[in-house]
Short mmCIF file of C-alpha atoms and ligand atoms in Angstrom, two decimals:
data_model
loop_
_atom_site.label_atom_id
_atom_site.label_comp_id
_atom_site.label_asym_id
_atom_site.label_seq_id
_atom_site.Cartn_x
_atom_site.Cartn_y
_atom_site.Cartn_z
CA UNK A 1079 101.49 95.30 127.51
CA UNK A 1080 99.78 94.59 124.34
CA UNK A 1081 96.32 95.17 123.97
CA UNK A 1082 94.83 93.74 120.48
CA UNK A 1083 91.36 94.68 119.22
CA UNK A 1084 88.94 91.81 118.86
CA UNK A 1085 88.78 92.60 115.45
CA UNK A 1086 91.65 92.09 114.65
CA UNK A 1087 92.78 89.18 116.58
CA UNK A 1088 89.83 87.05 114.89
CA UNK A 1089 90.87 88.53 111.60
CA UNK A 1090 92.85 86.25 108.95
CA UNK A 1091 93.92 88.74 106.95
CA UNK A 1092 95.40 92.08 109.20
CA UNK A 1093 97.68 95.07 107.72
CA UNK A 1094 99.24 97.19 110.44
CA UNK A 1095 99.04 100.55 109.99
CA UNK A 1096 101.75 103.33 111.97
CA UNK A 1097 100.61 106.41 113.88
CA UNK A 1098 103.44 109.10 113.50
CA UNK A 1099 102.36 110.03 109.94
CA UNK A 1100 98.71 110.57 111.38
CA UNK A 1101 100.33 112.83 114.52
CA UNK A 1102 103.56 114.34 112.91
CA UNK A 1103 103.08 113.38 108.67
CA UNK A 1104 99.75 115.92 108.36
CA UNK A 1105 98.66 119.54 109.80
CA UNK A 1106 96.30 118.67 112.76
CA UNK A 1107 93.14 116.33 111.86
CA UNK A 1108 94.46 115.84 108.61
CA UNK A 1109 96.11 112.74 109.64
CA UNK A 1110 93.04 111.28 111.22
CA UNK A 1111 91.41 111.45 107.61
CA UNK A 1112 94.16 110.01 106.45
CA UNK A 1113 94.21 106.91 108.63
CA UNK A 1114 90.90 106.50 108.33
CA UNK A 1115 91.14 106.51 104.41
CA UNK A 1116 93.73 104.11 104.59
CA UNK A 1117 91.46 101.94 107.07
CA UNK A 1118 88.61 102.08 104.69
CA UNK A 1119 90.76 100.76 101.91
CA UNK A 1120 92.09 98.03 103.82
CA UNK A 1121 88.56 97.15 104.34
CA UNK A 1122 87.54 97.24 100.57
CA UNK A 1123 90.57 95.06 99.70
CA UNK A 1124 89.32 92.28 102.23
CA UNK A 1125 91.55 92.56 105.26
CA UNK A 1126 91.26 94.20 108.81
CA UNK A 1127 93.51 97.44 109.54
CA UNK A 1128 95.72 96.97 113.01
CA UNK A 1129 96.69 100.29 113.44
CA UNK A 1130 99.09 100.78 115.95
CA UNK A 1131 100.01 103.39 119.04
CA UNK A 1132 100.81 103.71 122.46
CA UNK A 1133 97.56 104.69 124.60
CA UNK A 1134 97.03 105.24 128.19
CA UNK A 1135 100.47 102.65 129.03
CA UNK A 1136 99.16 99.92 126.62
CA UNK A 1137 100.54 99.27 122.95
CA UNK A 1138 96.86 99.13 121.07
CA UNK A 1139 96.55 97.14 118.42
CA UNK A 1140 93.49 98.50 116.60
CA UNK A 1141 92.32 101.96 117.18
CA UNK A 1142 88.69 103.46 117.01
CA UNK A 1143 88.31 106.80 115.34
CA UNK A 1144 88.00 108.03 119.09
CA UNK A 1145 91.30 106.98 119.95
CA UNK A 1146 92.82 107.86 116.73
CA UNK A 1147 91.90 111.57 117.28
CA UNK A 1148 94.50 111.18 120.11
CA UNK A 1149 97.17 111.11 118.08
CA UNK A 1150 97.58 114.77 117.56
CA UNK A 1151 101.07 116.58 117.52
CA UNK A 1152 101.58 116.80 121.37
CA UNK A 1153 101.84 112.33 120.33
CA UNK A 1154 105.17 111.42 121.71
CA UNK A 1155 107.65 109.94 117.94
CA UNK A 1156 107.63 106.30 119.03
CA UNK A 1157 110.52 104.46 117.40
CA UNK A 1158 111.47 101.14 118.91
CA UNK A 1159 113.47 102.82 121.44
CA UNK A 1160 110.57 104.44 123.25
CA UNK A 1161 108.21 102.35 123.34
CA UNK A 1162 108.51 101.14 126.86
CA UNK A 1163 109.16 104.48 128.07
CA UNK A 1164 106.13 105.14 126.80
CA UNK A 1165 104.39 102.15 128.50
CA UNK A 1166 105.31 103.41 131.64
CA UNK A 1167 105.08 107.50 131.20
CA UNK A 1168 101.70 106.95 129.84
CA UNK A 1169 102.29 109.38 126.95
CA UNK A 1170 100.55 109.13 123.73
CA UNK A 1171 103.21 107.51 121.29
CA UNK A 1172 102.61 107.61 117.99
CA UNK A 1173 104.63 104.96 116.04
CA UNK A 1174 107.16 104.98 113.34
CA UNK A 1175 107.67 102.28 110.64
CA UNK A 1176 110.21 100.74 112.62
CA UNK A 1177 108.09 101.16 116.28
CA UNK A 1178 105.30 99.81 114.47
CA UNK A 1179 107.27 96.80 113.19
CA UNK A 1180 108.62 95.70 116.39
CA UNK A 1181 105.33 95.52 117.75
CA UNK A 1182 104.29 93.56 114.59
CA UNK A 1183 106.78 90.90 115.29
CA UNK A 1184 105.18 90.57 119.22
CA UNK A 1185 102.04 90.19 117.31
CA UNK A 1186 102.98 88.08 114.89
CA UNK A 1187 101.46 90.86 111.92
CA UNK A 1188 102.83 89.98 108.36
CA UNK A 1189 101.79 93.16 106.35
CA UNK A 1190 101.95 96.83 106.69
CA UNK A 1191 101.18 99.74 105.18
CA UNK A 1192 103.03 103.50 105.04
CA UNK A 1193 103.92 106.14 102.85
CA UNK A 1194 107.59 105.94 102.73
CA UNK A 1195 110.16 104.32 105.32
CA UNK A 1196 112.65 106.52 107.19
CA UNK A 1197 116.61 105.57 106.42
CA UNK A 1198 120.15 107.18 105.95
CA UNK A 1199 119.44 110.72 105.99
CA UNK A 1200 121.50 113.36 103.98
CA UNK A 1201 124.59 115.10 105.67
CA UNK A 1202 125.39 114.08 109.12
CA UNK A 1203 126.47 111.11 109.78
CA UNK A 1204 124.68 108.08 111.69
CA UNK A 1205 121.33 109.63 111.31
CA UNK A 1206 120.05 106.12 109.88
CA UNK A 1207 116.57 105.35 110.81
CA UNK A 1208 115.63 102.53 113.05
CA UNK A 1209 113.27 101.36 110.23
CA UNK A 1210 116.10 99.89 108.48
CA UNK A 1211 117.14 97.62 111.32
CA UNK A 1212 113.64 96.59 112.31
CA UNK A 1213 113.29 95.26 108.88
CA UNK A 1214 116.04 93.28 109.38
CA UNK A 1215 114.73 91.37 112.51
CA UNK A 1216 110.79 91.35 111.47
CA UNK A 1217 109.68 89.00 108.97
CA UNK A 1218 106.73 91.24 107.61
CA UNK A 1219 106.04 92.81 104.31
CA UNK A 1220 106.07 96.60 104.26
CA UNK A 1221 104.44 98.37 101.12
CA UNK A 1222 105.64 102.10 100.85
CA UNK A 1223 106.61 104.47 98.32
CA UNK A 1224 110.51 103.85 98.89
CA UNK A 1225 112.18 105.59 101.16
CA UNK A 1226 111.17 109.68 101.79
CA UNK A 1227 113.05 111.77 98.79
CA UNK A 1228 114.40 113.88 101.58
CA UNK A 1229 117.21 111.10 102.57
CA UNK A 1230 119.69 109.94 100.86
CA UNK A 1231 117.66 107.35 98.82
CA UNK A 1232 120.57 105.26 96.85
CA UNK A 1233 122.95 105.19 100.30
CA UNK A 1234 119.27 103.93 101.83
CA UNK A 1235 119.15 101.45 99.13
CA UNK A 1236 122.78 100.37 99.66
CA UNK A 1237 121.83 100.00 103.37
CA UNK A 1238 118.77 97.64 102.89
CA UNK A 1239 121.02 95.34 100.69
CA UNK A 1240 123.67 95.20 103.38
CA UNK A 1241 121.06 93.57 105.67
CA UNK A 1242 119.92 91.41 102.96
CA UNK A 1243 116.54 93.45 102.77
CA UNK A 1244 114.75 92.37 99.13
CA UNK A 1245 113.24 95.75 97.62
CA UNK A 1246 110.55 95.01 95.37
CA UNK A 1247 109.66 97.33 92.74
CA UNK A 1248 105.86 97.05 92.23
CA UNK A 1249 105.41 96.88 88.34
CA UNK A 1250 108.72 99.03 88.33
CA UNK A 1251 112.14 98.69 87.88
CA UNK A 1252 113.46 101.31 90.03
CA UNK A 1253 113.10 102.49 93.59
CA UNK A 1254 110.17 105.38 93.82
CA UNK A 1255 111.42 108.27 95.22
CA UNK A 1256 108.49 109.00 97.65
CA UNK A 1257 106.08 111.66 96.23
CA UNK A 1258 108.61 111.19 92.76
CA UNK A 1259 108.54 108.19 90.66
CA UNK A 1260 111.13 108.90 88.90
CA UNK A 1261 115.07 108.99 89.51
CA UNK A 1262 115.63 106.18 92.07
CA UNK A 1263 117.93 103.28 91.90
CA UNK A 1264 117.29 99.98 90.70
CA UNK A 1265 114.90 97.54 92.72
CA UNK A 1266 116.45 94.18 93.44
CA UNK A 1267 113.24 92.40 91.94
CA UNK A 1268 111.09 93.52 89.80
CA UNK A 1269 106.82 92.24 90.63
CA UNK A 1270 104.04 92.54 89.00
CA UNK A 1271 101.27 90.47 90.34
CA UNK A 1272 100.27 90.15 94.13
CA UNK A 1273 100.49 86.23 93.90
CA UNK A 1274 104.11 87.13 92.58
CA UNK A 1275 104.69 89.62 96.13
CA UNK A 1276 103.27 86.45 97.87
CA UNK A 1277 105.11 84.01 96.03
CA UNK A 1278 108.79 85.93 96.96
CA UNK A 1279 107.93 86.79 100.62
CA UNK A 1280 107.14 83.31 101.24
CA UNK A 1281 110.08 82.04 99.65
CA UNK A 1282 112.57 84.47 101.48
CA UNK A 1283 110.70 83.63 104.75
CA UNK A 1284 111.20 80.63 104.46
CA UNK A 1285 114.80 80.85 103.74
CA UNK A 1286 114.84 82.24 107.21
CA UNK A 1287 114.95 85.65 105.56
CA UNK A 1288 113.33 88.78 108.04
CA UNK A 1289 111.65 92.04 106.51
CA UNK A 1290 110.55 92.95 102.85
CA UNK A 1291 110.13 96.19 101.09
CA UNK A 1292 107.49 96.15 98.02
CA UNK A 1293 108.11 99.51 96.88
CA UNK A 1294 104.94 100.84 95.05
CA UNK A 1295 105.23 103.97 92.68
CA UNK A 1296 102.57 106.99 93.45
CA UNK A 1297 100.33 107.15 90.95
CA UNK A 1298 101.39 111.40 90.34
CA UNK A 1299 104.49 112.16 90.93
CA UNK A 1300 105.28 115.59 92.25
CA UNK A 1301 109.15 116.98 91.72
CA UNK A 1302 110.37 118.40 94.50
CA UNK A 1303 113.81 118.63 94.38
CA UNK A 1304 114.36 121.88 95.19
CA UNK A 1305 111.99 122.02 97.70
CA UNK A 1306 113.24 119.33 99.51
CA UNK A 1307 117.18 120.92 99.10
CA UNK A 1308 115.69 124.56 100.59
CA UNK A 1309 114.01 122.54 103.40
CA UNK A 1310 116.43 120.60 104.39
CA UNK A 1311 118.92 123.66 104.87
CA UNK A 1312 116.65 125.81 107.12
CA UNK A 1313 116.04 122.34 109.35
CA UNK A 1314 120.15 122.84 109.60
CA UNK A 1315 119.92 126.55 109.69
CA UNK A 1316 117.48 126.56 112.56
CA UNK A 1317 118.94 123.97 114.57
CA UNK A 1318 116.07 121.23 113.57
CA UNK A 1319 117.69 117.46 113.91
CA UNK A 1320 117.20 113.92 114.90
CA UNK A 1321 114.20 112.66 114.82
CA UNK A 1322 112.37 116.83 114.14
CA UNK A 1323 113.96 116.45 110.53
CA UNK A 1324 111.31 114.39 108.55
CA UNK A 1325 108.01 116.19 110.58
CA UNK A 1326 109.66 119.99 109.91
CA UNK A 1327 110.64 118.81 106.26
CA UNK A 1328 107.19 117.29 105.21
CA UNK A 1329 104.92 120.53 106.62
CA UNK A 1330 107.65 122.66 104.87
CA UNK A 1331 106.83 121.06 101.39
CA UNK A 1332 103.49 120.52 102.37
CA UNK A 1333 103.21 124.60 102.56
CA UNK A 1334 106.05 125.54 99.42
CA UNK A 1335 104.18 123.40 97.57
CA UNK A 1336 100.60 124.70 97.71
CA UNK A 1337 99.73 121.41 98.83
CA UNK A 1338 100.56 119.91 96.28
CA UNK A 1339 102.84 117.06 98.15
CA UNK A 1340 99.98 116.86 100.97
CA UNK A 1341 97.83 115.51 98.58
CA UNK A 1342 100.23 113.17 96.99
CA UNK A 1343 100.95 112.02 100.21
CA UNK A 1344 97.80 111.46 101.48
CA UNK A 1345 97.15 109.44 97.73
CA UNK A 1346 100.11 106.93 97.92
CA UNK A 1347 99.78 106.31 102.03
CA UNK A 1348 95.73 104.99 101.11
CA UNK A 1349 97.40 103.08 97.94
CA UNK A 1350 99.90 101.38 99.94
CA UNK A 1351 97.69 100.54 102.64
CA UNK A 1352 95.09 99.10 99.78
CA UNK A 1353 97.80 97.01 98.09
CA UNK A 1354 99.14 95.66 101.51
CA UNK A 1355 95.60 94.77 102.22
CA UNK A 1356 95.22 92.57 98.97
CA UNK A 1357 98.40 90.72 99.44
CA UNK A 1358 97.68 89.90 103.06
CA UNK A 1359 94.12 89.03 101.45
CA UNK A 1360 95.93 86.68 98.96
CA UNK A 1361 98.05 84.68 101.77
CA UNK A 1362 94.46 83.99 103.77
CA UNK A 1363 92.70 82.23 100.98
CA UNK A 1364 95.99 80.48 99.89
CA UNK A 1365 96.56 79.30 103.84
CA UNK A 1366 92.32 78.66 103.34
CA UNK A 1367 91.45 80.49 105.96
CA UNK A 1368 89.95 83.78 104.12
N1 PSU B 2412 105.52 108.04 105.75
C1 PSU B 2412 104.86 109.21 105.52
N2 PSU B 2412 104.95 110.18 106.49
C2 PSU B 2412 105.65 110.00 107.66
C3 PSU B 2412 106.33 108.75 107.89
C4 PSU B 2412 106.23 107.81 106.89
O1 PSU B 2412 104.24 109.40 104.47
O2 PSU B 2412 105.68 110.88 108.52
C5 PSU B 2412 107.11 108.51 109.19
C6 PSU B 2412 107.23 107.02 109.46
O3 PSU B 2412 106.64 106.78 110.73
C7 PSU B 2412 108.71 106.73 109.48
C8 PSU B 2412 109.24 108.03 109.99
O4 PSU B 2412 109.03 105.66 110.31
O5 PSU B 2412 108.47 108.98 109.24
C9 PSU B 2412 110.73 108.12 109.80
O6 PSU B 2412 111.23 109.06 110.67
P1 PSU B 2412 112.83 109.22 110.84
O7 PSU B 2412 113.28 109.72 109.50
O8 PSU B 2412 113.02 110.25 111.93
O9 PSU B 2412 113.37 107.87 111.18
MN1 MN B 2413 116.17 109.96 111.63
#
């Protein structure tokens, strides 16, 4: 069921990278220069990218930029839930955070990449993404901007320290707010060296302890508040939910803001994916393998 690039399966040092930002995160081919970026500074930092869809009833691990231009917006949102639905429709399934993580722990992938994770989202109840509980079962370091500003980011905070989720604020002390850097709750531990990420994963690993969140500030922050509060009240207004909130929220900014949120978004995905990439660096040559 799981097809993984030679590439990567002689690499030592891999970050997995998802596929819904590059079908449903960007307007159309957008998010194949954005993976791409993100692939190129995985590369510079010294480890191979494993980006990760559904293609043709195989999960791919490793995608060309042929088969990334598949992942347009007819890509089926592939959260852990549909991913062997998709292996047997044969749709394209692009994969969330917590999609990609579950096919992270089949592969045994220790690092990823993304922009921000999915989690309890404003107003109704139980609309909690599956990201949360993936982390929870999938010993592997995620590196994101927090948690997108358009959830409820302190209950999402609350929620990662219920499952005993370490947030670690990368050379901060609180929680980045996506596109914002500003505002969020406290971090659990504060970083600021990768040999210190490495140091804490290990340990927490060890301790039999699953997922960890290194929460990287972007390097602009953008304030959009009000943005975000307009937004989310035409998705209500015009009947938008589930798992059509965060795709019809982000193009929203992406457009009120005169792209200004596009291109912080595109900045902090290829930063995460970089800093991912020299911590999974770091654990090769400590393991002496690199
Ligand atoms: N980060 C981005 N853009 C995105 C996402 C993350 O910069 O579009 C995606 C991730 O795939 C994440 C998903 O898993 O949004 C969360 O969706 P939901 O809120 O429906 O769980
Ligand atoms: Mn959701």
């Amino acid at each position: 069921m799981i097809r993984v690039s030679d590439e990567v399966r002689e690499a030592s040092a891999v970050v997995a990278l998802e596929t819904t930002l590059v079908a449903h995160g960007f307007p159309p081919g957008v998010g194949v220069q954005v993976a791409l970026e993100s692939e190129r500074r995985v590369r510079d930092a010294g480890a191979v990218p494993a980006t990760i869809g559904i293609l043709d009833g195989e999960i791919r691990v490793g995608l060309s930029e042929r088969e990334l231009e598949r992942f347009g917006p007819s890509a089926k949102k592939a959260g852990p839930r549909e991913l062997a639905s998709c292996l047997v429709s044969g749709e394209v399934g692009a994969t969330t955070v917590g999609g990609t993580l579950a096919v992270c722990r089949a592969a045994g992938i220790s690092f990823m990449g993304t922009g921000g994770i999915g989690g309890v989202h404003r107003g109704p109840a139980w609309d909690v993404s599956a990201d949360l509980l993936e982390l929870l079962r999938t010993p592997c370091l995620v590196v994101s901007s927090g948690a997108k500003s358009l959830l409820d980011v302190p209950a999402t905070c609350e929620f990662l320290e219920t499952l005993g989720v370490p947030v670690l604020g990368w050379r901060t002390d609180t929680v980045p707010r996506f596109y914002d850097a500003a505002g969020g709750p406290p971090v659990s531990a504060r970083v600021d060296s990768v040999d210190e990420v490495l140091r804490v994963s290990r340990a927490h690993w060890e301790l039999g302890g699953c997922g960890v969140l290194l929460a990287r500030p972007p390097d602009t922050s953008v304030d959009v508040d009000e943005l975000i509060e307009e937004a989310l009240a035409e998705a209500e207004g015009s009947g938008v939910a589930g798992q059509a909130v965060t795709p019809y929220v982000l193009s929203r900014l992406h457009k009120r803001s005169g792209g200004a949120t596009l291109e912080a978004n595109r900045q902090l995905i290829a930063a995460n994916a970089q800093l991912a990439a020299e911590v999974a660096a770091a654990a090769a040559t400590a393991a002496g393998v690199s």
